[in-house]
Amino acid sequence: MTWLDSGIRAFLMAQGTAARWLREELHSPRVRIRLTDGCIEELAREADHAARRAAAAQRGCQAPGDDASYAELLRQQVIVQANWVRRWTATDEKVPADDPVAQAVVRIARKYALPRPWKLSEPVAVEVARRRPPWAWASGFRPQAAGH
């Protein structure tokens, strides 16, 4: 990341631009839950970390015409974060263990208790073997008359 991108990053993070972009991405009919400000801020910080990693990777393999500014990378990562939140709150599919972005979102989602829909399995009857007949517990019972 260049010194100019570092200055842009500081300005964007100070202004809360990543959080605002994330709110805009999540403000759609597909996301029915409201996220707390703390959750939004943490997701925005995670997008910032991912954008910085992407900028470092981009700098490592410098290809001509493949330069994306920090702001563009941040915007892309905010969209990725919003898509993961949509996926988390809309399905109960398993999250891949080898995806670091997914694992970061899962950690944040669990921390802030974001709800997930759960699919119930088909009910199945299971036979239970009992050691004693069910009426044996009352064999020693003797009723007492009221008032005696």
mmCIF file of C-alpha atoms in Angstrom:
data_model
loop_
_atom_site.group_PDB
_atom_site.id
_atom_site.type_symbol
_atom_site.label_atom_id
_atom_site.label_comp_id
_atom_site.label_asym_id
_atom_site.label_seq_id
_atom_site.Cartn_x
_atom_site.Cartn_y
_atom_site.Cartn_z
ATOM 1 C CA MET A 1 0.000 0.000 0.000
ATOM 2 C CA THR A 2 1.426 3.372 -0.960
ATOM 3 C CA TRP A 3 1.614 6.348 1.360
ATOM 4 C CA LEU A 4 -1.311 7.876 -0.542
ATOM 5 C CA ASP A 5 -3.401 4.739 0.018
ATOM 6 C CA SER A 6 -2.423 4.816 3.711
ATOM 7 C CA GLY A 7 -3.708 8.376 3.962
ATOM 8 C CA ILE A 8 -6.908 7.464 2.132
ATOM 9 C CA ARG A 9 -7.347 4.476 4.467
ATOM 10 C CA ALA A 10 -6.958 6.665 7.558
ATOM 11 C CA PHE A 11 -9.457 9.168 6.184
ATOM 12 C CA LEU A 12 -12.024 6.497 5.172
ATOM 13 C CA MET A 13 -11.796 4.698 8.511
ATOM 14 C CA ALA A 14 -12.024 7.953 10.499
ATOM 15 C CA GLN A 15 -15.121 8.993 8.553
ATOM 16 C CA GLY A 16 -16.772 5.576 9.063
ATOM 17 C CA THR A 17 -17.075 5.066 5.329
ATOM 18 C CA ALA A 18 -16.654 1.267 5.479
ATOM 19 C CA ALA A 19 -19.457 0.974 8.035
ATOM 20 C CA ARG A 20 -21.697 3.221 5.937
ATOM 21 C CA TRP A 21 -20.975 1.180 2.804
ATOM 22 C CA LEU A 22 -21.742 -2.008 4.726
ATOM 23 C CA ARG A 23 -25.054 -0.604 5.980
ATOM 24 C CA GLU A 24 -25.952 0.333 2.402
ATOM 25 C CA GLU A 25 -25.106 -3.167 1.162
ATOM 26 C CA LEU A 26 -27.117 -4.804 3.940
ATOM 27 C CA HIS A 27 -30.099 -2.524 3.451
ATOM 28 C CA SER A 28 -31.986 -4.781 1.097
ATOM 29 C CA PRO A 29 -35.072 -6.963 1.237
ATOM 30 C CA ARG A 30 -32.906 -10.090 1.443
ATOM 31 C CA VAL A 31 -31.492 -9.206 4.875
ATOM 32 C CA ARG A 32 -34.347 -9.174 7.343
ATOM 33 C CA ILE A 33 -32.440 -8.743 10.581
ATOM 34 C CA ARG A 34 -31.003 -5.559 11.973
ATOM 35 C CA LEU A 35 -27.364 -5.615 12.975
ATOM 36 C CA THR A 36 -26.060 -3.717 15.966
ATOM 37 C CA ASP A 37 -23.623 -0.857 15.487
ATOM 38 C CA GLY A 38 -20.899 -2.918 17.152
ATOM 39 C CA CYS A 39 -21.423 -5.770 14.716
ATOM 40 C CA ILE A 40 -21.335 -3.399 11.738
ATOM 41 C CA GLU A 41 -18.141 -1.767 13.042
ATOM 42 C CA GLU A 42 -16.441 -5.110 13.558
ATOM 43 C CA LEU A 43 -17.430 -6.298 10.086
ATOM 44 C CA ALA A 44 -16.094 -3.018 8.662
ATOM 45 C CA ARG A 45 -12.784 -3.520 10.500
ATOM 46 C CA GLU A 46 -12.593 -7.049 9.094
ATOM 47 C CA ALA A 47 -13.196 -5.645 5.594
ATOM 48 C CA ASP A 48 -10.364 -3.171 6.228
ATOM 49 C CA HIS A 49 -8.011 -6.005 7.238
ATOM 50 C CA ALA A 50 -8.975 -8.000 4.148
ATOM 51 C CA ALA A 51 -8.452 -4.948 1.906
ATOM 52 C CA ARG A 52 -4.990 -4.384 3.387
ATOM 53 C CA ARG A 53 -4.121 -8.071 2.823
ATOM 54 C CA ALA A 54 -5.354 -7.780 -0.774
ATOM 55 C CA ALA A 55 -3.267 -4.622 -1.285
ATOM 56 C CA ALA A 56 -0.181 -6.391 0.070
ATOM 57 C CA ALA A 57 -0.810 -9.379 -2.195
ATOM 58 C CA GLN A 58 -1.358 -7.039 -5.131
ATOM 59 C CA ARG A 59 1.921 -5.287 -4.396
ATOM 60 C CA GLY A 60 3.696 -8.654 -4.267
ATOM 61 C CA CYS A 61 2.614 -9.665 -7.767
ATOM 62 C CA GLN A 62 2.643 -6.339 -9.544
ATOM 63 C CA ALA A 63 1.058 -6.801 -12.966
ATOM 64 C CA PRO A 64 0.657 -3.871 -15.331
ATOM 65 C CA GLY A 65 -2.855 -2.434 -15.262
ATOM 66 C CA ASP A 66 -3.786 -4.541 -12.233
ATOM 67 C CA ASP A 67 -3.502 -1.730 -9.688
ATOM 68 C CA ALA A 68 -6.600 -1.244 -7.592
ATOM 69 C CA SER A 69 -6.698 1.572 -5.086
ATOM 70 C CA TYR A 70 -7.289 0.911 -1.407
ATOM 71 C CA ALA A 71 -10.779 2.439 -1.695
ATOM 72 C CA GLU A 72 -11.699 0.007 -4.495
ATOM 73 C CA LEU A 73 -10.328 -2.947 -2.527
ATOM 74 C CA LEU A 74 -12.214 -1.827 0.583
ATOM 75 C CA ARG A 75 -15.448 -1.514 -1.388
ATOM 76 C CA GLN A 76 -14.957 -5.034 -2.780
ATOM 77 C CA GLN A 77 -14.306 -6.439 0.687
ATOM 78 C CA VAL A 78 -17.371 -4.680 2.114
ATOM 79 C CA ILE A 79 -19.469 -6.371 -0.585
ATOM 80 C CA VAL A 80 -17.887 -9.720 0.322
ATOM 81 C CA GLN A 81 -18.714 -9.145 4.016
ATOM 82 C CA ALA A 82 -22.316 -8.191 3.187
ATOM 83 C CA ASN A 83 -22.746 -11.285 1.012
ATOM 84 C CA TRP A 84 -21.477 -13.482 3.837
ATOM 85 C CA VAL A 85 -23.916 -11.901 6.285
ATOM 86 C CA ARG A 86 -26.746 -12.516 3.798
ATOM 87 C CA ARG A 87 -25.622 -16.106 3.400
ATOM 88 C CA TRP A 88 -25.313 -16.608 7.169
ATOM 89 C CA THR A 89 -28.790 -15.249 7.915
ATOM 90 C CA ALA A 90 -30.562 -16.854 4.937
ATOM 91 C CA THR A 91 -29.240 -20.432 4.952
ATOM 92 C CA ASP A 92 -27.926 -23.009 7.349
ATOM 93 C CA GLU A 93 -25.335 -24.430 4.989
ATOM 94 C CA LYS A 94 -21.915 -25.263 6.377
ATOM 95 C CA VAL A 95 -19.198 -22.671 6.112
ATOM 96 C CA PRO A 96 -15.927 -23.859 4.544
ATOM 97 C CA ALA A 97 -13.175 -24.241 7.118
ATOM 98 C CA ASP A 98 -10.432 -23.250 4.669
ATOM 99 C CA ASP A 99 -11.836 -19.797 3.853
ATOM 100 C CA PRO A 100 -10.359 -17.177 6.237
ATOM 101 C CA VAL A 101 -12.914 -14.509 5.242
ATOM 102 C CA ALA A 102 -15.767 -16.903 6.007
ATOM 103 C CA GLN A 103 -14.251 -17.907 9.334
ATOM 104 C CA ALA A 104 -13.855 -14.262 10.371
ATOM 105 C CA VAL A 105 -17.508 -13.561 9.551
ATOM 106 C CA VAL A 106 -18.613 -16.713 11.393
ATOM 107 C CA ARG A 107 -16.663 -15.589 14.471
ATOM 108 C CA ILE A 108 -18.332 -12.164 14.353
ATOM 109 C CA ALA A 109 -21.770 -13.663 13.647
ATOM 110 C CA ARG A 110 -21.487 -15.975 16.645
ATOM 111 C CA LYS A 111 -20.149 -13.189 18.847
ATOM 112 C CA TYR A 112 -23.167 -11.008 18.069
ATOM 113 C CA ALA A 113 -25.589 -13.990 17.938
ATOM 114 C CA LEU A 114 -26.801 -13.402 14.389
ATOM 115 C CA PRO A 115 -29.702 -15.783 13.802
ATOM 116 C CA ARG A 116 -29.722 -18.590 11.246
ATOM 117 C CA PRO A 117 -32.621 -20.561 9.834
ATOM 118 C CA TRP A 118 -32.484 -24.202 10.829
ATOM 119 C CA LYS A 119 -33.808 -27.046 8.736
ATOM 120 C CA LEU A 120 -35.445 -29.708 10.833
ATOM 121 C CA SER A 121 -34.841 -33.284 9.906
ATOM 122 C CA GLU A 122 -37.689 -35.685 9.237
ATOM 123 C CA PRO A 123 -39.015 -37.206 12.471
ATOM 124 C CA VAL A 124 -38.087 -40.851 12.889
ATOM 125 C CA ALA A 125 -39.627 -43.259 15.390
ATOM 126 C CA VAL A 126 -37.043 -44.990 17.550
ATOM 127 C CA GLU A 127 -37.808 -48.030 19.696
ATOM 128 C CA VAL A 128 -36.668 -47.688 23.303
ATOM 129 C CA ALA A 129 -35.931 -50.825 25.293
ATOM 130 C CA ARG A 130 -37.062 -50.477 28.908
ATOM 131 C CA ARG A 131 -35.556 -52.458 31.758
ATOM 132 C CA ARG A 132 -38.736 -52.568 33.849
ATOM 133 C CA PRO A 133 -42.362 -52.401 32.890
ATOM 134 C CA PRO A 134 -43.659 -48.815 33.159
ATOM 135 C CA TRP A 135 -46.274 -49.691 35.836
ATOM 136 C CA ALA A 136 -43.749 -51.044 38.369
ATOM 137 C CA TRP A 137 -43.045 -47.630 39.890
ATOM 138 C CA ALA A 138 -46.541 -47.430 41.407
ATOM 139 C CA SER A 139 -46.720 -50.989 42.759
ATOM 140 C CA GLY A 140 -46.116 -49.913 46.388
ATOM 141 C CA PHE A 141 -48.522 -46.950 46.266
ATOM 142 C CA ARG A 142 -51.324 -46.906 48.879
ATOM 143 C CA PRO A 143 -53.754 -44.026 48.727
ATOM 144 C CA GLN A 144 -54.538 -42.255 52.001
ATOM 145 C CA ALA A 145 -58.022 -41.113 52.782
ATOM 146 C CA ALA A 146 -58.480 -37.359 53.009
ATOM 147 C CA GLY A 147 -58.793 -36.047 56.557
ATOM 148 C CA HIS A 148 -57.513 -39.207 58.374
#
